[in-house]
Tab-separated table of C-alpha atoms in Angstrom:
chain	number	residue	atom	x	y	z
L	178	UNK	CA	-23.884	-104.029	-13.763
L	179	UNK	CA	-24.307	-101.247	-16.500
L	180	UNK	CA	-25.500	-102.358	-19.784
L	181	UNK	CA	-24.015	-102.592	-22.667
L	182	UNK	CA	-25.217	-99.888	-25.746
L	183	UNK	CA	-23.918	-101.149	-28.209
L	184	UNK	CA	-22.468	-105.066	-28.877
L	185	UNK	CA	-21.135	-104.236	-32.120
L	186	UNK	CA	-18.069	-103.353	-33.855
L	187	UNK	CA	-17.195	-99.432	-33.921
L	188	UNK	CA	-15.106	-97.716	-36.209
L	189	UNK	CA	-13.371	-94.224	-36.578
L	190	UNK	CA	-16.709	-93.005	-38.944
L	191	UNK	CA	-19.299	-94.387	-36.084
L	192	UNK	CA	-18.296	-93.032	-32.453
L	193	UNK	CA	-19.783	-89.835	-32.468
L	194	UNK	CA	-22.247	-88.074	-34.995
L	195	UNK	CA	-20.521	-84.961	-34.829
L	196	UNK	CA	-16.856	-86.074	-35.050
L	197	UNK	CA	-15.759	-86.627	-38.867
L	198	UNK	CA	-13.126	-89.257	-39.669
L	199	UNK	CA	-10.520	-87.294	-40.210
L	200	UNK	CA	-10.366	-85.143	-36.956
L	201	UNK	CA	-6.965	-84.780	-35.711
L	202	UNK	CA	-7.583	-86.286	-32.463
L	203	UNK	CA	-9.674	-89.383	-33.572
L	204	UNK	CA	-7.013	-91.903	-32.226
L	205	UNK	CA	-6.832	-90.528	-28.749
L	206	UNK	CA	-10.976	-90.304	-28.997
L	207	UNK	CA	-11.190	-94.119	-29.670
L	208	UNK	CA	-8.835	-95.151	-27.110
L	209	UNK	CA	-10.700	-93.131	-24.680
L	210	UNK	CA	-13.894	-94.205	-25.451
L	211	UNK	CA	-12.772	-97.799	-26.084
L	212	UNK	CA	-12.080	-97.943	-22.056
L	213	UNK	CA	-14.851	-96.066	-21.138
L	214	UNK	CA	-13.164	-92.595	-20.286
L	215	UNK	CA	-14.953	-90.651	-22.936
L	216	UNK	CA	-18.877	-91.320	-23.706
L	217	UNK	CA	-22.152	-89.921	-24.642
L	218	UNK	CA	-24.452	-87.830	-22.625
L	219	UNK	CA	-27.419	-90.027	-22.414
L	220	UNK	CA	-29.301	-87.642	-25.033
L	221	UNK	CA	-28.004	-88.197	-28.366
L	222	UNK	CA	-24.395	-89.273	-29.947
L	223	UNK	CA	-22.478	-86.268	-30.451
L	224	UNK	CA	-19.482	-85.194	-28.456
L	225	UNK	CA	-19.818	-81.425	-29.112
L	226	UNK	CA	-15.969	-81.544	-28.149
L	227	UNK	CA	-16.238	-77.458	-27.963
L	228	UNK	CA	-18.451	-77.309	-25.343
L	229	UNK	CA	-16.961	-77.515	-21.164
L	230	UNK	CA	-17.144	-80.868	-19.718
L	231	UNK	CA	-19.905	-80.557	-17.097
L	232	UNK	CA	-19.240	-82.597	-13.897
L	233	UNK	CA	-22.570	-84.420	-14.519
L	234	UNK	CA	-21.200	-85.796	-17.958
L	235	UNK	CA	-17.714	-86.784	-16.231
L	236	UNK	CA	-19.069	-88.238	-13.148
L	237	UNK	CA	-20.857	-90.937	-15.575
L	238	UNK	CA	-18.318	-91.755	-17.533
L	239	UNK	CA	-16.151	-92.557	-13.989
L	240	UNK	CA	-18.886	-94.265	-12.135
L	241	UNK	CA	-18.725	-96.387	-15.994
L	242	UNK	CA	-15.212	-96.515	-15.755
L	243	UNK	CA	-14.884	-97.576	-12.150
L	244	UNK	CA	-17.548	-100.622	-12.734
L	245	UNK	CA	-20.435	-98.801	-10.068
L	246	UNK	CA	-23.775	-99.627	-10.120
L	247	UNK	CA	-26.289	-98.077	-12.631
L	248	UNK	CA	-28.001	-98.278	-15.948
L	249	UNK	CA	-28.183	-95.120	-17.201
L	250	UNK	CA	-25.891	-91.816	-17.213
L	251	UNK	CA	-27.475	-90.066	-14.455
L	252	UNK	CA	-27.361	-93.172	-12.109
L	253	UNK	CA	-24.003	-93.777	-12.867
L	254	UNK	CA	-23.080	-90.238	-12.523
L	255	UNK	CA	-25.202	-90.246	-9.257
L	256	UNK	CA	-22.781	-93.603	-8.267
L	257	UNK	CA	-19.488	-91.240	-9.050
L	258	UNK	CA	-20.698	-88.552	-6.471
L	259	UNK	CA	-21.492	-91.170	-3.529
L	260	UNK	CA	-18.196	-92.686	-3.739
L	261	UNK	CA	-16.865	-88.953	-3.966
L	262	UNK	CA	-15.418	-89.076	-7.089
L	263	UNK	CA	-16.462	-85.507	-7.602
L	264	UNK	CA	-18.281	-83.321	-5.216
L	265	UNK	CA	-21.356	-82.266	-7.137
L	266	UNK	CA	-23.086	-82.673	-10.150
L	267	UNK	CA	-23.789	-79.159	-11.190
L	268	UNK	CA	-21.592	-76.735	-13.195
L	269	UNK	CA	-18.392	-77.605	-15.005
L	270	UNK	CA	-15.388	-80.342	-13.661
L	271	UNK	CA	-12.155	-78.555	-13.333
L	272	UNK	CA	-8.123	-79.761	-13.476
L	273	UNK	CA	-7.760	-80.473	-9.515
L	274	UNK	CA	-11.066	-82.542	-9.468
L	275	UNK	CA	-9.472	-84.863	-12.508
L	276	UNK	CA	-6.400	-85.215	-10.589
L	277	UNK	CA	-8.367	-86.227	-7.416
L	278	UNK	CA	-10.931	-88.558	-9.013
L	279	UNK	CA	-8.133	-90.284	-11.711
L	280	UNK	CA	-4.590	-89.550	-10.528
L	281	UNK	CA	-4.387	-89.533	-6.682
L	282	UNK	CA	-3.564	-86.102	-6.462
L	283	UNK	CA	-0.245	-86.470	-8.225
L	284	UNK	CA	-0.313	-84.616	-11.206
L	285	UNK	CA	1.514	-81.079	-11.087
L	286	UNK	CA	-1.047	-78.792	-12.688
L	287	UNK	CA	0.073	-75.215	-14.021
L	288	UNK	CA	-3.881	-73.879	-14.022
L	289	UNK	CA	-6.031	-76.462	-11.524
L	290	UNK	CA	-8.853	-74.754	-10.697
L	291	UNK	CA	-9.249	-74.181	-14.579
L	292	UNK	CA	-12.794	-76.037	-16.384
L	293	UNK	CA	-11.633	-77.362	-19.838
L	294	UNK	CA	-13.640	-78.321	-23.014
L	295	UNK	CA	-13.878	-81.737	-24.185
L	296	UNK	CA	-11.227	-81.528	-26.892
L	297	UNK	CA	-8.967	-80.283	-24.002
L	298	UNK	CA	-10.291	-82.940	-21.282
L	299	UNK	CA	-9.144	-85.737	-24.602
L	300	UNK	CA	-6.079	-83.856	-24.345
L	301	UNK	CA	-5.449	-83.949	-21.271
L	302	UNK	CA	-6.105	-87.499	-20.436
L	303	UNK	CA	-4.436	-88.527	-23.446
L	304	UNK	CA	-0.980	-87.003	-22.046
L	305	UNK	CA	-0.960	-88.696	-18.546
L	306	UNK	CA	-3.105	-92.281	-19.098
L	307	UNK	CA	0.277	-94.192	-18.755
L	308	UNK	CA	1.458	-91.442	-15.717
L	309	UNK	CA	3.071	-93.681	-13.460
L	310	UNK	CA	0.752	-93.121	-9.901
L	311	UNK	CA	3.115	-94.949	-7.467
L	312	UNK	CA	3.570	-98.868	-9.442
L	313	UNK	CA	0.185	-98.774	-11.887
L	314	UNK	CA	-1.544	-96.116	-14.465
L	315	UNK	CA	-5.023	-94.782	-15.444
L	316	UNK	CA	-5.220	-97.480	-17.903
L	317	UNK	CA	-4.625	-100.165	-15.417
L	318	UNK	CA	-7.041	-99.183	-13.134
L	319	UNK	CA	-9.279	-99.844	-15.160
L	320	UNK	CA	-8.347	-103.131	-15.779
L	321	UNK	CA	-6.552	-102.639	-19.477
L	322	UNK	CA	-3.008	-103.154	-20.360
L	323	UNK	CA	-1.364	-102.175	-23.510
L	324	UNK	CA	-1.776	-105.118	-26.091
L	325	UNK	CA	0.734	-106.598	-28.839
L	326	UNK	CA	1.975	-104.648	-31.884
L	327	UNK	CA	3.691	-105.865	-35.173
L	328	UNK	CA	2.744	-107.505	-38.390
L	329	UNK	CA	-1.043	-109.522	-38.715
L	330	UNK	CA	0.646	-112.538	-40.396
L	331	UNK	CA	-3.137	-114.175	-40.080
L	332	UNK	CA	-6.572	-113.635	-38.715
L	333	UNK	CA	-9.576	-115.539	-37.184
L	334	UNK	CA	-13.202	-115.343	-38.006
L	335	UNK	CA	-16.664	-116.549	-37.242
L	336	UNK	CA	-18.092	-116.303	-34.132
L	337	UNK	CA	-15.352	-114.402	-32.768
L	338	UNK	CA	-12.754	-112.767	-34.304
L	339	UNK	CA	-9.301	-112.823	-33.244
L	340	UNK	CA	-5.474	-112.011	-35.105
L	341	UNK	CA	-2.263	-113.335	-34.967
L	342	UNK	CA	1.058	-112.306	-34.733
L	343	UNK	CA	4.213	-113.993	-34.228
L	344	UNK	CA	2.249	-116.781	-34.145
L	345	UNK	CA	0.297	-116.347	-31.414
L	346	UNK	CA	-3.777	-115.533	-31.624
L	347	UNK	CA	-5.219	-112.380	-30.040
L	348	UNK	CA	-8.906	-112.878	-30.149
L	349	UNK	CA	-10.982	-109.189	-29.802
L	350	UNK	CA	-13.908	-108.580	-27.499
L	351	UNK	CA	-17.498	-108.556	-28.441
L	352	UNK	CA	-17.575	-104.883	-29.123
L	353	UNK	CA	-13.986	-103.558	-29.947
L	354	UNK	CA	-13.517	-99.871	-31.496
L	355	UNK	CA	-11.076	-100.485	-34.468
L	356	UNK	CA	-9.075	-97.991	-36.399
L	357	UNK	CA	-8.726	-99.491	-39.458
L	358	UNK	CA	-9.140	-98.296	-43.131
L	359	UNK	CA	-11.880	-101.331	-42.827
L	360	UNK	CA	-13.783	-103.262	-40.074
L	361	UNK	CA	-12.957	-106.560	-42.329
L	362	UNK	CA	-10.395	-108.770	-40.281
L	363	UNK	CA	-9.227	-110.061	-43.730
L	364	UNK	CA	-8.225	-106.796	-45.069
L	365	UNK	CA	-5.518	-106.775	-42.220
L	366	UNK	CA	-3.347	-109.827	-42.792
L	367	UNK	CA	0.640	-108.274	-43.890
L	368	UNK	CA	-0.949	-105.042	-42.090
L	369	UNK	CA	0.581	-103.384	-38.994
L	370	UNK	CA	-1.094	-103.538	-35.546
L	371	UNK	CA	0.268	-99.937	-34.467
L	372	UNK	CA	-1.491	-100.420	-30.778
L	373	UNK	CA	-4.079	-102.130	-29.155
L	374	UNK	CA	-5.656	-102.006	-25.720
L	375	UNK	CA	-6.355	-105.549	-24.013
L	376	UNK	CA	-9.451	-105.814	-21.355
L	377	UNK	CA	-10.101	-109.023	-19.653
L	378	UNK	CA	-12.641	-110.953	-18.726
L	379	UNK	CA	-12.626	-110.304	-15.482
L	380	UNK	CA	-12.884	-107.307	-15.383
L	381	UNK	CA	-15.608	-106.908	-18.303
L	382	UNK	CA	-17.884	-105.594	-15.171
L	383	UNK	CA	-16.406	-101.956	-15.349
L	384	UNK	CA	-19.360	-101.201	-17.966
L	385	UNK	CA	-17.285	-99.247	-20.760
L	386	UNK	CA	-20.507	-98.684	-22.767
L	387	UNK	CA	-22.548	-98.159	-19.439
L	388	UNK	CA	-25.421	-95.202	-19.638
L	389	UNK	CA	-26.120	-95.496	-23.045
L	390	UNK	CA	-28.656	-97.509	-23.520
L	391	UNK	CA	-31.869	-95.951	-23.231
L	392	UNK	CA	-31.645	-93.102	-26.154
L	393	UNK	CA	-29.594	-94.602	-28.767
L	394	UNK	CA	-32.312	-96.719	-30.850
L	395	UNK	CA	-30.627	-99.792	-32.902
L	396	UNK	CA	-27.537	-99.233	-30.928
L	397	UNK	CA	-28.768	-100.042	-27.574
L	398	UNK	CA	-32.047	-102.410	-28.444
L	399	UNK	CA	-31.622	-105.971	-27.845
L	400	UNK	CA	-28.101	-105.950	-26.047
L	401	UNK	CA	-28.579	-105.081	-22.294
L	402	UNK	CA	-27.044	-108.614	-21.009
L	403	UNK	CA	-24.394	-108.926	-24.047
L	404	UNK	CA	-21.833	-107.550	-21.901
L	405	UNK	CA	-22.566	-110.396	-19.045
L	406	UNK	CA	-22.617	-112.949	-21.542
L	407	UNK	CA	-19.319	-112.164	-22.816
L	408	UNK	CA	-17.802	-112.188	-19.521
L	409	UNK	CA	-18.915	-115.377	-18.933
L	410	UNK	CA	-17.816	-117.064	-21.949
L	411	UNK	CA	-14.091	-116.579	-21.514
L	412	UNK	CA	-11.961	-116.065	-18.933
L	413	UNK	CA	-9.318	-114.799	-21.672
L	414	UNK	CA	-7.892	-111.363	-22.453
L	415	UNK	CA	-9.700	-109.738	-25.830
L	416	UNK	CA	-8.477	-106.934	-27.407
L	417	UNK	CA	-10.879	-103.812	-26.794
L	418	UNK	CA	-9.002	-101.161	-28.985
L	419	UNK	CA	-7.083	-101.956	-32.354
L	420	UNK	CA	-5.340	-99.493	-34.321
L	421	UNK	CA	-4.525	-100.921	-38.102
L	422	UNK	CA	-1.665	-98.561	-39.828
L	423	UNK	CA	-2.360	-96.899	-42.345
L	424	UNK	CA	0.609	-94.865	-42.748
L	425	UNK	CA	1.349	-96.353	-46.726
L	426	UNK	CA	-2.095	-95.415	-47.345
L	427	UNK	CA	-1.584	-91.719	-45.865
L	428	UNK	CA	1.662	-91.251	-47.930
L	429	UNK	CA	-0.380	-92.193	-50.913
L	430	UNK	CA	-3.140	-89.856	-50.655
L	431	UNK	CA	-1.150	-86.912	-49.839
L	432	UNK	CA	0.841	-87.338	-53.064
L	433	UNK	CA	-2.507	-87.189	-54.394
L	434	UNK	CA	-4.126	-84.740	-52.585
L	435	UNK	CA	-0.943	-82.276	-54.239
L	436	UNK	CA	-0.831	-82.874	-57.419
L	437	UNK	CA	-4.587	-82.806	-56.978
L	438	UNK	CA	-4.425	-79.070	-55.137
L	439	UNK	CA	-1.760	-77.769	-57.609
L	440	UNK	CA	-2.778	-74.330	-59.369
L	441	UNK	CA	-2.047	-74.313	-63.285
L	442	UNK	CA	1.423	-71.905	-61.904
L	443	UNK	CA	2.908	-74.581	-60.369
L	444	UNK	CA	1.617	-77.126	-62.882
L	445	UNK	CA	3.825	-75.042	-65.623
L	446	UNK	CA	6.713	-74.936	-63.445
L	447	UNK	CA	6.543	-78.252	-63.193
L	448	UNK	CA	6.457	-78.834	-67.050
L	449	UNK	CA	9.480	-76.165	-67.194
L	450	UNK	CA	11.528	-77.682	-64.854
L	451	UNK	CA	11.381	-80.969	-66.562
L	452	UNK	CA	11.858	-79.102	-70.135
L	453	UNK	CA	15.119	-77.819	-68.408
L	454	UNK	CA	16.056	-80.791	-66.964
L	455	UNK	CA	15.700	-82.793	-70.800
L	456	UNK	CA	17.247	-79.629	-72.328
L	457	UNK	CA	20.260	-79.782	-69.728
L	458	UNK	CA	20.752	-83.710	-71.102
L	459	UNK	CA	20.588	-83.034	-74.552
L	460	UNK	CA	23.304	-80.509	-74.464
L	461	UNK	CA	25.316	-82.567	-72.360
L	462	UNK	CA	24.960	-85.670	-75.067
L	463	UNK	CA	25.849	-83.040	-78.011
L	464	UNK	CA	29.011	-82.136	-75.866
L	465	UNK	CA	29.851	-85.701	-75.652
L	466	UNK	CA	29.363	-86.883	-78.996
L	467	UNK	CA	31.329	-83.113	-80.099
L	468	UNK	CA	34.422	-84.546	-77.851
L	469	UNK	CA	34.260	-87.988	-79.420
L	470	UNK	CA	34.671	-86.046	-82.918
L	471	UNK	CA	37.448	-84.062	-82.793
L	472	UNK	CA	39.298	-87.329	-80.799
L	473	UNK	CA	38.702	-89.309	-83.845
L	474	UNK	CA	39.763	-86.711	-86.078
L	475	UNK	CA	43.448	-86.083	-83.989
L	476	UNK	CA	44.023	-89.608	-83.939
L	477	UNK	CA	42.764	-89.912	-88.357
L	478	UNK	CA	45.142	-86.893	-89.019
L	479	UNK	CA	48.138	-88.515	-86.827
L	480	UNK	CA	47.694	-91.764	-88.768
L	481	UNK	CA	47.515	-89.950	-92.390
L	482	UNK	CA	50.774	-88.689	-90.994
């Protein structure tokens, strides 16, 4: 049973130290963390996405993944190679080794014997985590399934926190990564859940925060056994990944962000092409009210006639 590094709540501005908010790929880093295919290295938090993806660092994060026995990255990673999920632990994983460990061998890969970076190895496992291998996916081998979408009408707090939609409630687990403009439940009601990733309890043991928990100070102190206890307290799906949208919010900011950004050029045009647009009315009211005159005055002359 790996332990658990962290029993708290994570958010898109505390996964990794080195990963800002705003990165492109944030999304696809949550949901790959959130089920334990993406993880720290057992030395600090930082993902250093530029760097390769040793096999050392993606043997632990399987042997996680995959629920094998260990405590720290370097058993776990240890675990992977015993049960062959990669071959050794030295130098850099590469595209075939992926599709042998993860995908049975059934991916089509242009470059295979290629090593990849972390942003690519996100990428990549982003693309193909609902590949169908043959009746089940990535995702459900790990013992997830894609959760429910659509408006929060209501939410549950307290001890546990859970939301509901259409009615029915979705509690989350004990330590769900949420991407959210806020980690408060309450913010979310009339909100749309864009995606979320369900884990259940039985299957809890697969140790998605396994290997972290003997460098990462408050994260890790104090919560070895939280991931047992929650296991054992429901036999009910939770929600391990929630993604809040904030697509309104978005809109907003980049009508912001350019008016914000525009130089004084395009502020002028701007004031000109308004002036035109008033002039252009003006001289379409004078033309009116010019028309209107010279009707009255045919009809006044016809009359004094």
């Amino acid at each position: 049973m790996a332990p658990v590094a962290y029993a708290h709540t994570m958010d898109k501005s505390t996964l990794f130290t080195d990963v800002p908010e705003t990165a492109a790929n944030i999304q696809d880093i949550m949901v790959l963390h959130s089920i334990g295919l993406l993880g720290y290295n057992g030395k600090d938090m930082a993902l250093n996405p530029t760097d390769n993806l040793s096999r050392k660092d993606f043997a632990g994060w399987v042997g996680g993944f995959f629920g094998l026995e260990g405590a720290t990255v370097d058993e776990l990673a240890q675990a992977a190679q015993k049960e062959d999920y990669v071959s050794s632990l030295e130098g850099d994983i590469t595209y075939k080794e992926i599709n042998t460990a993860l995908f049975h061998h059934k991916l089509e890969l242009a470059n295979p014997d290629a090593t990849m970076t972390k942003e690519e190895y996100i990428a990549f496992l982003t693309e193909h985590l609902t590949f169908d291998m043959g009746g089940h996916t990535l995702i459900q081998m790990g013992g997830f399934a894609e959760g429910p979408t659509g408006t929060i009408e209501d939410v549950v707090t307290g001890d546990q926190t859970g939301i509901i939609i259409d009615g029915k409630t979705y509690m989350l687990s004990g330590h769900p990564r949420i991407f959210a403009d806020s980690t408060d439940a309450k913010s979310w009601v009339g909100q749309q859940l864009e995606r979320s990733i369900f884990t259940t309890a039985a299957d809890h043991h697969h140790g998605h925060d396994g290997g972290q928990e003997e460098s990462h100070g408050d994260h890790a102190e104090g919560h070895g056994d939280s991931h047992e206890h929650e296991a054992s307290d429901s036999n009910e799906a939770t929600l391990q990944y929630v993604q809040i949208s904030t697509a309104q919010v978005v809109k907003e900011d980049a009508k912001e962000m350019e008016s914000s950004n525009a130089t004084p050029r395009e502020e002028q045009q701007a004031v000109a092409a308004d002036d035109t647009a008033s002039n252009s009315n003006t001289v379409w009211m004078i033309a009116i009210l010019a028309a209107l005159a010279a009707i009255f005055v045919i009809v006044f002359v016809k009359r004094k006639k």
